[in-house]
mmCIF file of C-alpha atoms and ligand atoms in Angstrom:
data_model
loop_
_atom_site.group_PDB
_atom_site.id
_atom_site.type_symbol
_atom_site.label_atom_id
_atom_site.label_comp_id
_atom_site.label_asym_id
_atom_site.label_seq_id
_atom_site.Cartn_x
_atom_site.Cartn_y
_atom_site.Cartn_z
ATOM 1 C CA MET A 139 -38.305 -18.195 39.612
ATOM 2 C CA ARG A 140 -38.840 -21.668 41.793
ATOM 3 C CA THR A 141 -37.010 -24.389 40.111
ATOM 4 C CA ILE A 142 -38.873 -27.613 41.822
ATOM 5 C CA ALA A 143 -37.140 -30.952 40.927
ATOM 6 C CA ILE A 144 -39.116 -33.896 40.757
ATOM 7 C CA THR A 145 -37.235 -36.842 41.818
ATOM 8 C CA ASN A 146 -36.851 -40.454 43.309
ATOM 9 C CA LEU A 147 -34.303 -43.053 42.171
ATOM 10 C CA LYS A 148 -37.150 -45.465 41.890
ATOM 11 C CA GLY A 149 -38.912 -45.610 38.717
ATOM 12 C CA GLY A 150 -43.013 -45.736 38.383
ATOM 13 C CA CYS A 151 -43.539 -43.725 41.314
ATOM 14 C CA GLY A 152 -45.598 -40.999 39.557
ATOM 15 C CA LYS A 153 -42.583 -38.433 38.741
ATOM 16 C CA THR A 154 -43.464 -37.842 35.251
ATOM 17 C CA THR A 155 -47.273 -37.808 36.168
ATOM 18 C CA THR A 156 -46.509 -35.238 38.663
ATOM 19 C CA SER A 157 -44.120 -33.020 36.732
ATOM 20 C CA VAL A 158 -46.790 -32.755 33.631
ATOM 21 C CA ASN A 159 -49.659 -32.202 35.813
ATOM 22 C CA LEU A 160 -48.199 -29.734 38.442
ATOM 23 C CA ALA A 161 -46.667 -27.660 35.712
ATOM 24 C CA ALA A 162 -50.268 -27.518 34.006
ATOM 25 C CA ALA A 163 -51.703 -26.653 37.135
ATOM 26 C CA LEU A 164 -49.127 -23.905 37.821
ATOM 27 C CA ALA A 165 -49.935 -22.246 34.478
ATOM 28 C CA LEU A 166 -53.392 -22.580 34.996
ATOM 29 C CA LYS A 167 -53.261 -21.017 37.990
ATOM 30 C CA GLY A 168 -51.236 -18.041 36.087
ATOM 31 C CA TYR A 169 -47.693 -18.731 36.580
ATOM 32 C CA ARG A 170 -45.486 -18.628 33.423
ATOM 33 C CA THR A 171 -44.029 -22.137 33.788
ATOM 34 C CA LEU A 172 -41.220 -24.055 32.377
ATOM 35 C CA LEU A 173 -41.277 -28.001 32.313
ATOM 36 C CA ILE A 174 -37.484 -29.332 31.602
ATOM 37 C CA ASP A 175 -37.647 -32.851 30.606
ATOM 38 C CA LEU A 176 -34.414 -34.429 32.214
ATOM 39 C CA ASP A 177 -35.202 -37.941 31.434
ATOM 40 C CA PRO A 178 -33.969 -39.649 28.269
ATOM 41 C CA GLN A 179 -37.026 -41.763 27.936
ATOM 42 C CA GLY A 180 -38.776 -38.255 27.225
ATOM 43 C CA HIS A 181 -42.255 -38.852 28.864
ATOM 44 C CA ALA A 182 -42.690 -35.748 29.734
ATOM 45 C CA THR A 183 -42.286 -34.505 26.262
ATOM 46 C CA LEU A 184 -44.385 -37.350 25.140
ATOM 47 C CA GLY A 185 -47.261 -36.549 27.663
ATOM 48 C CA PHE A 186 -47.797 -33.196 25.736
ATOM 49 C CA GLY A 187 -47.836 -34.671 22.400
ATOM 50 C CA VAL A 188 -44.640 -34.047 21.491
ATOM 51 C CA ILE A 189 -42.858 -36.958 19.589
ATOM 52 C CA PRO A 190 -39.346 -37.254 20.924
ATOM 53 C CA GLU A 191 -37.779 -38.750 17.978
ATOM 54 C CA ASN A 192 -38.651 -36.008 15.904
ATOM 55 C CA LEU A 193 -36.931 -33.301 17.686
ATOM 56 C CA LYS A 194 -34.027 -31.589 16.105
ATOM 57 C CA GLN A 195 -32.821 -30.024 19.277
ATOM 58 C CA THR A 196 -33.769 -30.964 22.775
ATOM 59 C CA ILE A 197 -32.445 -30.050 26.429
ATOM 60 C CA TYR A 198 -29.088 -32.385 25.637
ATOM 61 C CA ASP A 199 -28.133 -29.720 22.894
ATOM 62 C CA VAL A 200 -28.660 -26.942 25.234
ATOM 63 C CA ILE A 201 -26.322 -28.872 27.936
ATOM 64 C CA VAL A 202 -23.606 -29.983 26.105
ATOM 65 C CA ASN A 203 -23.273 -26.649 23.753
ATOM 66 C CA PRO A 204 -23.192 -23.400 25.477
ATOM 67 C CA ARG A 205 -24.326 -21.637 21.836
ATOM 68 C CA VAL A 206 -27.859 -23.562 22.077
ATOM 69 C CA SER A 207 -30.003 -21.199 24.117
ATOM 70 C CA LEU A 208 -32.809 -23.057 26.145
ATOM 71 C CA GLN A 209 -35.071 -20.723 24.087
ATOM 72 C CA ARG A 210 -34.242 -22.108 20.863
ATOM 73 C CA VAL A 211 -35.542 -25.582 21.880
ATOM 74 C CA LEU A 212 -38.555 -24.874 23.932
ATOM 75 C CA VAL A 213 -41.952 -26.076 22.338
ATOM 76 C CA GLU A 214 -45.276 -25.011 23.502
ATOM 77 C CA SER A 215 -47.565 -27.186 25.166
ATOM 78 C CA ASN A 216 -51.302 -26.984 24.954
ATOM 79 C CA VAL A 217 -51.688 -25.115 28.031
ATOM 80 C CA PRO A 218 -50.973 -21.298 27.990
ATOM 81 C CA ARG A 219 -48.207 -20.014 29.995
ATOM 82 C CA LEU A 220 -46.396 -23.452 29.712
ATOM 83 C CA VAL A 221 -43.530 -24.156 27.737
ATOM 84 C CA ILE A 222 -41.622 -27.459 27.581
ATOM 85 C CA ALA A 223 -37.837 -28.005 27.225
ATOM 86 C CA PRO A 224 -38.090 -31.490 25.733
ATOM 87 C CA SER A 225 -35.814 -34.412 25.755
ATOM 88 C CA ASN A 226 -35.336 -37.545 23.782
ATOM 89 C CA VAL A 227 -33.148 -40.722 23.910
ATOM 90 C CA LEU A 228 -29.847 -38.656 22.674
ATOM 91 C CA LEU A 229 -29.924 -37.351 26.418
ATOM 92 C CA SER A 230 -28.320 -40.502 27.718
ATOM 93 C CA GLY A 231 -25.174 -39.414 25.886
ATOM 94 C CA ALA A 232 -25.443 -36.115 28.174
ATOM 95 C CA GLU A 233 -23.856 -38.440 31.223
ATOM 96 C CA ALA A 234 -20.292 -38.594 28.977
ATOM 97 C CA ALA A 235 -20.200 -35.102 27.607
ATOM 98 C CA LEU A 236 -20.694 -33.890 31.068
ATOM 99 C CA MET A 237 -17.741 -36.158 32.392
ATOM 100 C CA GLN A 238 -15.605 -34.024 30.061
ATOM 101 C CA MET A 239 -16.875 -30.607 31.205
ATOM 102 C CA GLN A 240 -15.738 -28.231 34.110
ATOM 103 C CA ASN A 241 -17.819 -27.677 37.100
ATOM 104 C CA ARG A 242 -19.930 -30.792 35.743
ATOM 105 C CA GLU A 243 -22.487 -30.455 38.285
ATOM 106 C CA HIS A 244 -23.567 -26.733 37.942
ATOM 107 C CA VAL A 245 -23.968 -26.684 34.009
ATOM 108 C CA LEU A 246 -27.747 -26.862 34.241
ATOM 109 C CA MET A 247 -27.830 -24.136 36.858
ATOM 110 C CA LYS A 248 -25.846 -22.371 34.789
ATOM 111 C CA ARG A 249 -27.667 -22.249 31.384
ATOM 112 C CA LEU A 250 -30.992 -21.559 33.312
ATOM 113 C CA GLU A 251 -29.430 -18.293 35.425
ATOM 114 C CA LYS A 252 -30.547 -15.711 32.573
ATOM 115 C CA TYR A 253 -34.213 -17.159 32.394
ATOM 116 C CA GLU A 254 -34.724 -16.541 35.881
ATOM 117 C CA ARG A 255 -37.012 -13.480 35.016
ATOM 118 C CA TYR A 256 -38.830 -15.259 32.489
ATOM 119 C CA PHE A 257 -40.735 -17.800 34.630
ATOM 120 C CA ASP A 258 -42.192 -18.422 37.856
ATOM 121 C CA TYR A 259 -41.921 -21.812 38.195
ATOM 122 C CA CYS A 260 -39.414 -24.616 36.607
ATOM 123 C CA ILE A 261 -40.499 -28.082 37.023
ATOM 124 C CA ILE A 262 -37.378 -30.528 36.438
ATOM 125 C CA ASP A 263 -39.005 -34.233 35.510
ATOM 126 C CA CYS A 264 -35.727 -36.280 36.580
ATOM 127 C CA SER A 265 -34.734 -40.128 35.695
ATOM 128 C CA PRO A 266 -34.914 -42.978 38.087
ATOM 129 C CA SER A 267 -31.140 -42.594 39.082
ATOM 130 C CA LEU A 268 -28.497 -40.436 40.755
ATOM 131 C CA SER A 269 -26.692 -39.599 37.393
ATOM 132 C CA LEU A 270 -24.786 -36.651 36.663
ATOM 133 C CA LEU A 271 -27.893 -35.358 35.104
ATOM 134 C CA THR A 272 -29.940 -35.815 38.066
ATOM 135 C CA LEU A 273 -27.249 -33.992 39.896
ATOM 136 C CA ASN A 274 -27.440 -31.357 37.644
ATOM 137 C CA ALA A 275 -31.128 -31.053 38.286
ATOM 138 C CA LEU A 276 -30.723 -31.046 41.974
ATOM 139 C CA ASP A 277 -28.066 -28.518 41.807
ATOM 140 C CA ALA A 278 -30.150 -26.100 39.921
ATOM 141 C CA ALA A 279 -33.164 -26.487 41.888
ATOM 142 C CA THR A 280 -34.607 -24.360 45.046
ATOM 143 C CA GLU A 281 -36.832 -27.530 45.865
ATOM 144 C CA VAL A 282 -37.530 -30.774 45.564
ATOM 145 C CA ILE A 283 -40.555 -32.963 45.692
ATOM 146 C CA VAL A 284 -40.370 -36.727 45.949
ATOM 147 C CA PRO A 285 -43.338 -38.865 44.617
ATOM 148 C CA VAL A 286 -43.451 -42.431 46.452
ATOM 149 C CA GLN A 287 -45.681 -44.943 45.961
ATOM 150 C CA THR A 288 -48.372 -45.342 48.904
ATOM 151 C CA HIS A 289 -47.175 -48.836 50.313
ATOM 152 C CA TYR A 290 -45.045 -50.290 53.044
ATOM 153 C CA TYR A 291 -41.923 -51.014 51.235
ATOM 154 C CA SER A 292 -41.453 -47.358 50.169
ATOM 155 C CA ILE A 293 -40.354 -46.290 53.921
ATOM 156 C CA GLU A 294 -37.122 -47.871 53.174
ATOM 157 C CA GLY A 295 -36.315 -46.180 49.632
ATOM 158 C CA LEU A 296 -37.627 -42.993 51.020
ATOM 159 C CA LYS A 297 -34.732 -43.007 53.629
ATOM 160 C CA GLN A 298 -32.472 -43.763 50.873
ATOM 161 C CA VAL A 299 -33.613 -40.584 48.856
ATOM 162 C CA LEU A 300 -33.418 -38.681 52.016
ATOM 163 C CA GLU A 301 -29.844 -39.361 53.090
ATOM 164 C CA THR A 302 -28.947 -38.933 48.946
ATOM 165 C CA LEU A 303 -30.703 -35.137 49.492
ATOM 166 C CA ASP A 304 -28.623 -34.599 52.076
ATOM 167 C CA ILE A 305 -25.381 -35.234 50.649
ATOM 168 C CA VAL A 306 -26.614 -33.033 47.761
ATOM 169 C CA GLN A 307 -26.966 -30.256 50.063
ATOM 170 C CA ASN A 308 -23.771 -30.610 51.786
ATOM 171 C CA ARG A 309 -21.681 -30.892 48.719
ATOM 172 C CA PHE A 310 -23.260 -28.560 46.012
ATOM 173 C CA ASN A 311 -26.249 -26.984 47.019
ATOM 174 C CA PRO A 312 -26.827 -25.675 50.558
ATOM 175 C CA LEU A 313 -30.116 -23.862 49.631
ATOM 176 C CA LEU A 314 -31.766 -26.906 48.373
ATOM 177 C CA HIS A 315 -34.993 -27.164 50.080
ATOM 178 C CA ILE A 316 -37.109 -30.484 50.506
ATOM 179 C CA ARG A 317 -40.570 -29.099 49.640
ATOM 180 C CA GLY A 318 -42.101 -32.388 50.532
ATOM 181 C CA ILE A 319 -42.662 -36.350 49.714
ATOM 182 C CA LEU A 320 -45.886 -36.735 47.917
ATOM 183 C CA LEU A 321 -47.736 -39.842 48.310
ATOM 184 C CA THR A 322 -49.119 -41.082 45.134
ATOM 185 C CA LEU A 323 -51.067 -44.167 43.702
ATOM 186 C CA ALA A 324 -53.117 -44.485 46.709
ATOM 187 C CA GLU A 325 -55.753 -46.730 46.483
ATOM 188 C CA GLN A 326 -59.213 -44.799 47.218
ATOM 189 C CA GLY A 327 -60.420 -45.896 50.395
ATOM 190 C CA THR A 328 -58.396 -49.440 51.557
ATOM 191 C CA ILE A 329 -57.625 -49.427 55.022
ATOM 192 C CA LEU A 330 -54.202 -50.805 53.798
ATOM 193 C CA CYS A 331 -53.777 -47.323 52.594
ATOM 194 C CA GLN A 332 -54.549 -45.445 55.149
ATOM 195 C CA ASP A 333 -52.607 -47.388 57.447
ATOM 196 C CA VAL A 334 -49.623 -46.939 55.164
ATOM 197 C CA GLU A 335 -50.315 -43.250 54.955
ATOM 198 C CA LYS A 336 -50.335 -42.781 58.666
ATOM 199 C CA GLN A 337 -47.316 -44.740 59.125
ATOM 200 C CA MET A 338 -45.783 -42.164 56.774
ATOM 201 C CA ARG A 339 -47.049 -39.321 58.486
ATOM 202 C CA ASP A 340 -45.878 -40.649 61.767
ATOM 203 C CA TYR A 341 -42.322 -41.410 60.293
ATOM 204 C CA PHE A 342 -41.719 -38.588 58.200
ATOM 205 C CA GLY A 343 -44.060 -35.961 59.796
ATOM 206 C CA GLU A 344 -44.261 -32.624 58.179
ATOM 207 C CA LEU A 345 -42.269 -33.553 55.152
ATOM 208 C CA ILE A 346 -45.239 -35.473 53.739
ATOM 209 C CA LEU A 347 -47.190 -33.057 51.865
ATOM 210 C CA LYS A 348 -51.038 -32.696 52.736
ATOM 211 C CA THR A 349 -52.013 -33.641 49.050
ATOM 212 C CA VAL A 350 -52.346 -37.046 48.196
ATOM 213 C CA ILE A 351 -52.824 -37.997 44.695
ATOM 214 C CA HIS A 352 -54.938 -41.310 44.167
ATOM 215 C CA ARG A 353 -54.721 -44.072 41.474
ATOM 216 C CA ASN A 354 -57.018 -42.934 38.787
ATOM 217 C CA ILE A 355 -57.737 -43.983 35.401
ATOM 218 C CA ARG A 356 -57.525 -40.835 33.833
ATOM 219 C CA LEU A 357 -54.380 -39.717 34.796
ATOM 220 C CA ALA A 358 -53.041 -42.772 33.150
ATOM 221 C CA GLU A 359 -55.044 -42.362 29.873
ATOM 222 C CA ALA A 360 -54.020 -38.489 29.612
ATOM 223 C CA PRO A 361 -50.384 -38.977 27.888
ATOM 224 C CA GLY A 362 -51.724 -41.235 25.325
ATOM 225 C CA ALA A 363 -54.222 -38.356 24.412
ATOM 226 C CA GLY A 364 -50.928 -36.173 24.472
ATOM 227 C CA GLU A 365 -52.370 -33.742 27.582
ATOM 228 C CA SER A 366 -52.085 -33.002 31.011
ATOM 229 C CA ILE A 367 -55.253 -34.192 33.066
ATOM 230 C CA MET A 368 -56.082 -30.390 33.245
ATOM 231 C CA THR A 369 -57.431 -30.130 29.746
ATOM 232 C CA TYR A 370 -57.984 -33.964 29.389
ATOM 233 C CA ASP A 371 -60.631 -34.172 31.866
ATOM 234 C CA ARG A 372 -60.801 -30.842 34.203
ATOM 235 C CA MET A 373 -63.276 -32.022 36.316
ATOM 236 C CA ASN A 374 -61.472 -35.584 37.255
ATOM 237 C CA GLU A 375 -60.417 -36.418 41.015
ATOM 238 C CA GLY A 376 -57.246 -36.483 39.557
ATOM 239 C CA ALA A 377 -57.110 -32.804 38.086
ATOM 240 C CA LYS A 378 -58.899 -31.425 41.486
ATOM 241 C CA GLU A 379 -55.817 -33.185 43.737
ATOM 242 C CA TYR A 380 -52.970 -31.994 41.322
ATOM 243 C CA MET A 381 -54.485 -28.370 41.361
ATOM 244 C CA GLN A 382 -54.829 -28.778 45.400
ATOM 245 C CA LEU A 383 -51.263 -29.975 44.944
ATOM 246 C CA ALA A 384 -50.428 -26.667 43.137
ATOM 247 C CA GLU A 385 -52.263 -24.566 45.822
ATOM 248 C CA GLU A 386 -50.312 -26.034 48.543
ATOM 249 C CA ILE A 387 -46.771 -25.598 46.741
ATOM 250 C CA CYS A 388 -48.123 -21.872 46.355
ATOM 251 C CA TYR A 389 -49.016 -21.170 49.652
ATOM 252 C CA GLU A 390 -45.535 -20.505 51.108
ATOM 253 C CA LYS A 391 -45.248 -17.870 48.475
ATOM 254 C CA ILE A 392 -48.257 -16.031 48.916
ATOM 255 C CA ARG A 393 -48.269 -16.247 52.762
ATOM 256 C CA LEU A 394 -44.638 -14.585 52.523
ATOM 257 C CA THR A 395 -46.319 -11.938 50.092
ATOM 258 C CA GLN A 396 -49.205 -11.255 52.583
ATOM 259 C CA THR A 397 -46.614 -10.798 55.767
ATOM 260 C CA ASP A 398 -44.713 -8.526 53.654
ATOM 261 C CA PHE A 399 -47.991 -6.730 53.296
ATOM 262 C CA VAL A 400 -48.833 -6.550 56.832
ATOM 263 C CA ASN A 401 -45.124 -5.575 57.631
ATOM 264 C CA ILE A 402 -45.599 -2.569 55.113
HETATM 265 P P1 ADP B 1481 -42.291 -42.428 36.897
HETATM 266 O O1 ADP B 1481 -41.886 -41.051 35.973
HETATM 267 O O2 ADP B 1481 -41.700 -42.095 38.321
HETATM 268 O O3 ADP B 1481 -41.627 -43.404 36.415
HETATM 269 P P2 ADP B 1481 -44.904 -42.244 35.982
HETATM 270 O O4 ADP B 1481 -45.301 -40.824 35.961
HETATM 271 O O5 ADP B 1481 -44.168 -42.508 34.869
HETATM 272 O O6 ADP B 1481 -43.866 -42.476 36.985
HETATM 273 O O7 ADP B 1481 -45.985 -43.422 36.257
HETATM 274 C C1 ADP B 1481 -46.011 -44.721 35.847
HETATM 275 C C2 ADP B 1481 -46.897 -45.193 35.795
HETATM 276 O O8 ADP B 1481 -48.312 -45.362 36.380
HETATM 277 C C3 ADP B 1481 -47.455 -44.711 34.169
HETATM 278 O O9 ADP B 1481 -48.337 -45.527 33.531
HETATM 279 C C4 ADP B 1481 -48.670 -43.481 34.702
HETATM 280 O O10 ADP B 1481 -49.528 -43.302 33.777
HETATM 281 C C5 ADP B 1481 -49.303 -44.316 36.157
HETATM 282 N N1 ADP B 1481 -49.524 -43.484 36.763
HETATM 283 C C6 ADP B 1481 -48.788 -42.391 37.422
HETATM 284 N N2 ADP B 1481 -49.864 -41.729 38.226
HETATM 285 C C7 ADP B 1481 -50.827 -42.456 38.317
HETATM 286 C C8 ADP B 1481 -52.345 -42.366 39.232
HETATM 287 N N3 ADP B 1481 -52.189 -41.406 40.246
HETATM 288 N N4 ADP B 1481 -53.061 -42.976 38.803
HETATM 289 C C9 ADP B 1481 -52.997 -44.043 37.880
HETATM 290 N N5 ADP B 1481 -52.014 -44.120 37.230
HETATM 291 C C10 ADP B 1481 -50.981 -43.605 37.404
HETATM 292 MG MG1 MG B 1482 -40.728 -40.549 34.210
#
């Protein structure tokens, strides 16, 4: 199972939109996918039409109570092969509960361990803070994707995120791999946007993913219908871009498999 945390210390940069649509794209490509909503705002949960307040049990219960299995809280989505570990506002109480626990940074990783073989991908939507919950996500993850809004100010914020990830790698999870920085909310065809993209690529090089997600009203509308863009409007550019992102993310694995094949 590849576990990808979608994180940035900033809000509104497309973390949830990326989590929801990347998870849906991976599932449509045939991968068994688990989407964990690790933000008490419950936006990824809502994005699939699940009402957070109506849930009896969520990822919160799994984290604070070892007797509640992940299986018990999973809800189905309208995409085959994609299930969601939902959240709601109660998840904000997990911080205090985690503080009292032993190995508090490793709790989520431990809870996910036995599901390793049931899923190909696990996508974790993080809240915009370096909370204990986010630390748990980064500890459980094998990879991280950092969505950033395509504007000049993002460069400074990004440096801070990369420094934070460096600390996490050194202290908690040496195997954590920065899969890439994802440029989001890019304005189609503007000189300014092309300029920022070029500056980002010059500065961060290969760390910037090839796929760019442009601003697209359908991506903002889809959560209102409780759907990912993949079912809401599959022919839309936003759907194509998220499918392309899924392909870019899978590529490494495919390449490895092909090399293995050649070696045999
Ligand atoms: P975060 O999870 O980082 O706070 P969201 O994914 O919730 O960010 O996005 C913030 C807002 O921007 C939401 O209203 C979302 O619908 C909208 N949004 C995100 N990505 C796009 C996009 N590519 N085009 C248009 N609107 C977008
Ligand atoms: Mg969010």
